[in-house]
GROMACS .gro file of C-alpha atoms in nm:
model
  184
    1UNK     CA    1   9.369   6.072   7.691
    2UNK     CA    2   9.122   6.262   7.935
    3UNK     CA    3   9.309   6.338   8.235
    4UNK     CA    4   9.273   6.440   8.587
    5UNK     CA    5   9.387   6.776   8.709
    6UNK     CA    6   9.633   6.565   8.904
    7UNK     CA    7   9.785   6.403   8.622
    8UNK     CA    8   9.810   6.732   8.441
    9UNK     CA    9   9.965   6.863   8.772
   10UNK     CA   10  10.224   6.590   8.739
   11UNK     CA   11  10.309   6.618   8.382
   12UNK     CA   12  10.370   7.008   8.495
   13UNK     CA   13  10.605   6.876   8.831
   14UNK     CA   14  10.833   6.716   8.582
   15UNK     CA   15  10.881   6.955   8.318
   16UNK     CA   16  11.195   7.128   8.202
   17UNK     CA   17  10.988   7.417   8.007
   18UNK     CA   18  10.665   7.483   7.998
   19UNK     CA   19  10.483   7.752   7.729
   20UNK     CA   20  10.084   7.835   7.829
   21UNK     CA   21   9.879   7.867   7.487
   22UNK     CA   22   9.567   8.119   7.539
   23UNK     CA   23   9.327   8.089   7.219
   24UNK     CA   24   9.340   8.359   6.896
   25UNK     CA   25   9.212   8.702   6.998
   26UNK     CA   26   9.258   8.568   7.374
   27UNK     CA   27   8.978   8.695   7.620
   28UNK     CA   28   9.047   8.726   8.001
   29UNK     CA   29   8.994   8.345   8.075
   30UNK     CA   30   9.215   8.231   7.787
   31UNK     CA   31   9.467   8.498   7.908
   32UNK     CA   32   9.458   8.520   8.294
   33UNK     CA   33   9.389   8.125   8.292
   34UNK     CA   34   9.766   8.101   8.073
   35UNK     CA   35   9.909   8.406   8.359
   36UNK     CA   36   9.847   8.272   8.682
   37UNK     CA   37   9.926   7.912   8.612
   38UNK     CA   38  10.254   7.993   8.448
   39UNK     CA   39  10.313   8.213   8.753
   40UNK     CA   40  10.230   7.934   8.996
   41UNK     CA   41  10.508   7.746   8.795
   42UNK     CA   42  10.738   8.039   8.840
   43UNK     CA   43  10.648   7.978   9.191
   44UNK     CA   44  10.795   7.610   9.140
   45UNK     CA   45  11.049   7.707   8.974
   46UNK     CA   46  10.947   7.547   8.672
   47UNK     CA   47  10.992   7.832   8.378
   48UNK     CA   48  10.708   7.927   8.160
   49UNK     CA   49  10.599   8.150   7.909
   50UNK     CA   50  10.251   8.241   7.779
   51UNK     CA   51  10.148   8.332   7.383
   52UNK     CA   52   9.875   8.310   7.201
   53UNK     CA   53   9.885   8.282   6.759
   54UNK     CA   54   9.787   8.667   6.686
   55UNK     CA   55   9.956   8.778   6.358
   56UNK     CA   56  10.031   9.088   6.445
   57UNK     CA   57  10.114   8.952   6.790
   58UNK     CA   58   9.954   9.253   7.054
   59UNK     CA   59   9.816   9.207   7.363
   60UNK     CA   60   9.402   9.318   7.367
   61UNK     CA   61   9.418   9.708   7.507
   62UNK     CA   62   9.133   9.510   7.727
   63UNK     CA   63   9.347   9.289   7.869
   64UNK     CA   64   9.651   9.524   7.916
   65UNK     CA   65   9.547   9.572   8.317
   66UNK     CA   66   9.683   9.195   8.389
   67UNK     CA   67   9.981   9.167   8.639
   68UNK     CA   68  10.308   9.048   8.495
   69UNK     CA   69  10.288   9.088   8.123
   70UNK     CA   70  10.685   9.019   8.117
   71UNK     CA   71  10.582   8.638   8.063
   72UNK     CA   72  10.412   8.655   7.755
   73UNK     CA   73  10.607   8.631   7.475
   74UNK     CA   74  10.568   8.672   7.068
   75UNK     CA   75  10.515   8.292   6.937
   76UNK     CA   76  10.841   8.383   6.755
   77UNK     CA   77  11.005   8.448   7.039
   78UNK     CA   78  10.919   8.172   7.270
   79UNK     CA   79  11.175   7.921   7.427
   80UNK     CA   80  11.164   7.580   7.315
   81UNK     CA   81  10.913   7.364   7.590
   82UNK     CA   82  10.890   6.997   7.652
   83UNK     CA   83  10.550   7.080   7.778
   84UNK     CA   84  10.270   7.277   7.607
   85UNK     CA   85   9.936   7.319   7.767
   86UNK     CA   86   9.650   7.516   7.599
   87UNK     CA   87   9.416   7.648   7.792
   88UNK     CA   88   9.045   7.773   7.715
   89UNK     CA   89   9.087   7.684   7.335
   90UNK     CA   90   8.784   7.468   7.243
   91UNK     CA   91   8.976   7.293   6.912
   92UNK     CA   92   9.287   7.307   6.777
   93UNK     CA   93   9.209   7.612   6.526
   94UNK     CA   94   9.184   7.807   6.838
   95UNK     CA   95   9.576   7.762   6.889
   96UNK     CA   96   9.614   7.780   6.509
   97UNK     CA   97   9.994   7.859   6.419
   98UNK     CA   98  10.051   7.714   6.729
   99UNK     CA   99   9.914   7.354   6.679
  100UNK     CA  100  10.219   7.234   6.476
  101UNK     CA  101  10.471   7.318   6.839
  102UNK     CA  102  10.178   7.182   7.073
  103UNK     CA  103  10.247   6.873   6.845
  104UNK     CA  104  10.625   6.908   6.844
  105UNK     CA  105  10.634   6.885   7.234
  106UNK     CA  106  10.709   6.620   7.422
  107UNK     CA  107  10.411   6.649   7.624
  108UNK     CA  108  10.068   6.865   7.490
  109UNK     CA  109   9.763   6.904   7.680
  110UNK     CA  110   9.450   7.082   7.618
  111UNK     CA  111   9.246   7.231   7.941
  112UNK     CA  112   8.900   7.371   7.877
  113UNK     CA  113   8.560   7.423   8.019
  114UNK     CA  114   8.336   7.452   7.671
  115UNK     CA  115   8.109   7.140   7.562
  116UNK     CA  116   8.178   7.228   7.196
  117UNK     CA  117   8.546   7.117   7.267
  118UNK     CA  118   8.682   6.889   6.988
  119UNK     CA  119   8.961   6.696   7.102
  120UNK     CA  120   9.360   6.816   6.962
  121UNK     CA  121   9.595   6.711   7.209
  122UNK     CA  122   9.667   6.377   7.335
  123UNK     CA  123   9.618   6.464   7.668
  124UNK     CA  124   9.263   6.692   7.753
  125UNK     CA  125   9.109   6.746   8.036
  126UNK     CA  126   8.732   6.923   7.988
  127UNK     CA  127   8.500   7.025   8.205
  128UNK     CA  128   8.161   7.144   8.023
  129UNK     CA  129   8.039   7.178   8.385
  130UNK     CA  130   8.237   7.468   8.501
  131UNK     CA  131   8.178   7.808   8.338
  132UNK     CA  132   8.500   7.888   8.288
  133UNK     CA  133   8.892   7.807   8.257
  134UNK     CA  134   8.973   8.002   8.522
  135UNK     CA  135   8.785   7.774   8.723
  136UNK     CA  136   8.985   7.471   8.629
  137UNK     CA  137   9.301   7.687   8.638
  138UNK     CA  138   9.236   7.729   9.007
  139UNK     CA  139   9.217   7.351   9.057
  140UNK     CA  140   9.513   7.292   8.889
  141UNK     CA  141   9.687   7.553   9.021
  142UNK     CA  142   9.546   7.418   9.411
  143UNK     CA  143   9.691   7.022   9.283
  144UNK     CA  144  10.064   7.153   9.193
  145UNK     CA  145  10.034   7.303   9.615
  146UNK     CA  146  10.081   7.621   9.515
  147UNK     CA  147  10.008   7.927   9.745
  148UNK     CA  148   9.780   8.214   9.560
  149UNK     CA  149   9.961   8.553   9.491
  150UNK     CA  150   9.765   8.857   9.447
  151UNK     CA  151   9.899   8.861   9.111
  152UNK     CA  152   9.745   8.473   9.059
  153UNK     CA  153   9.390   8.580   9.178
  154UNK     CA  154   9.385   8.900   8.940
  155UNK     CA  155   9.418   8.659   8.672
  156UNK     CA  156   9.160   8.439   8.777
  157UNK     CA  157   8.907   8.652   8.894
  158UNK     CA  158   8.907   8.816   8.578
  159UNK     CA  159   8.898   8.494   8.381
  160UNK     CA  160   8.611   8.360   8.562
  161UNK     CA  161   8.436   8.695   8.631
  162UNK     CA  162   8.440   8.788   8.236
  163UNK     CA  163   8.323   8.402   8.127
  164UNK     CA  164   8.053   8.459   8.366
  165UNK     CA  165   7.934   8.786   8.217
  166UNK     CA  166   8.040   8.938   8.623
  167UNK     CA  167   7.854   8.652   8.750
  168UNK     CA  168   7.523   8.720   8.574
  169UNK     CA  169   7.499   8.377   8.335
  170UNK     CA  170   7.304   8.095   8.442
  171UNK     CA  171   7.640   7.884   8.430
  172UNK     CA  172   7.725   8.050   8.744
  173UNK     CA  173   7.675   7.821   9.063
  174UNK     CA  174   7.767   7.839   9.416
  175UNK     CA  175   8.104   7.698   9.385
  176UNK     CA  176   8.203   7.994   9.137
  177UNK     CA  177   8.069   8.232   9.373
  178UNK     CA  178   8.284   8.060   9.617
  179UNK     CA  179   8.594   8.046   9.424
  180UNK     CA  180   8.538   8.435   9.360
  181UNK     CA  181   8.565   8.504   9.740
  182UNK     CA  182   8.824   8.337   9.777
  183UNK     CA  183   9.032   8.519   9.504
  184UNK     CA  184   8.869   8.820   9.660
   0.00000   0.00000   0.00000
């Protein structure tokens, strides 16, 4: 089903658990997309995790410089979640090991900004139009009524800042710019 941010942002109201899938080999919008909207859920008091199907399971050296590592968790060691939500993973061999629990829950959706994306969830919302996850992320984050942390705009500014090669690809527009100053 393609969904709305605001259905996604319901689906998210209502859950019990929630576990935030980044892609294999997770870059900073797959990762700091997962981080600040698990953190806005902490914020709800919703409880989340992040992981991403690595095996080993190690968080990129790159990537170590992201606030509040404490919620990502080894696939292994994740808590059972009625809701899974992928996020920047273009088809489901992007989640690999971690399609069969996206499955399992009782409510998956996929959120992603690439035109290549091949559908693996039965509920998807893509955006081929924004440049990157973190941009969507932001949205989402804005529907649940969330107030930005410091720690939430980290995330996303690096997430959009590295899937918009620091602003330099022609997929950046005015309203990225715009969403940059305001995580600024």
């Amino acid at each position: 089903m393609n969904a709305t941010l605001e259905q996604i942002a319901e689906h998210l109201r209502g859950a019990q658990r929630v576990l935030l899938v980044a892609h294999v080999n997770p870059d900073a919008d797959a990762l700091g997309s997962t981080l600040a909207t698990a953190l806005a859920l902490e914020e709800m008091q919703v409880p989340a995790q992040v992981t991403f199907p690595d095996d080993p399971f190690d968080v990129p050296i790159a990537l170590r410089f992201l606030p509040r590592q404490d919620l990502i968790v080894d696939p292994r060691e994740a808590a059972p979640a009625d809701v899974v939500v992928s996020m920047d993973a273009s088809s489901g061999d992007r989640v690999g090991r971690l399609l069969p629990v996206g499955e399992a829950a009782g409510t998956f959706i996929a959120v992603d900004h690439h035109a290549s994306f091949v559908p693996f969830a039965p509920v998807v919302h893509v955006d081929p139009s924004r440049p990157a996850t973190g941009l969507l992320a932001l949205d989402l984050i804005d529907q649940l009524g969330v107030k930005l942390t410091a720690d939430m705009a980290m995330c996303l500014y690096a997430a959009i800042s590295s899937d918009t090669g620091s602003f330099r690809f022609a997929s950046t527009t005015s309203d990225t710019l715009r969403a940059a100053a305001r995580l600024m």
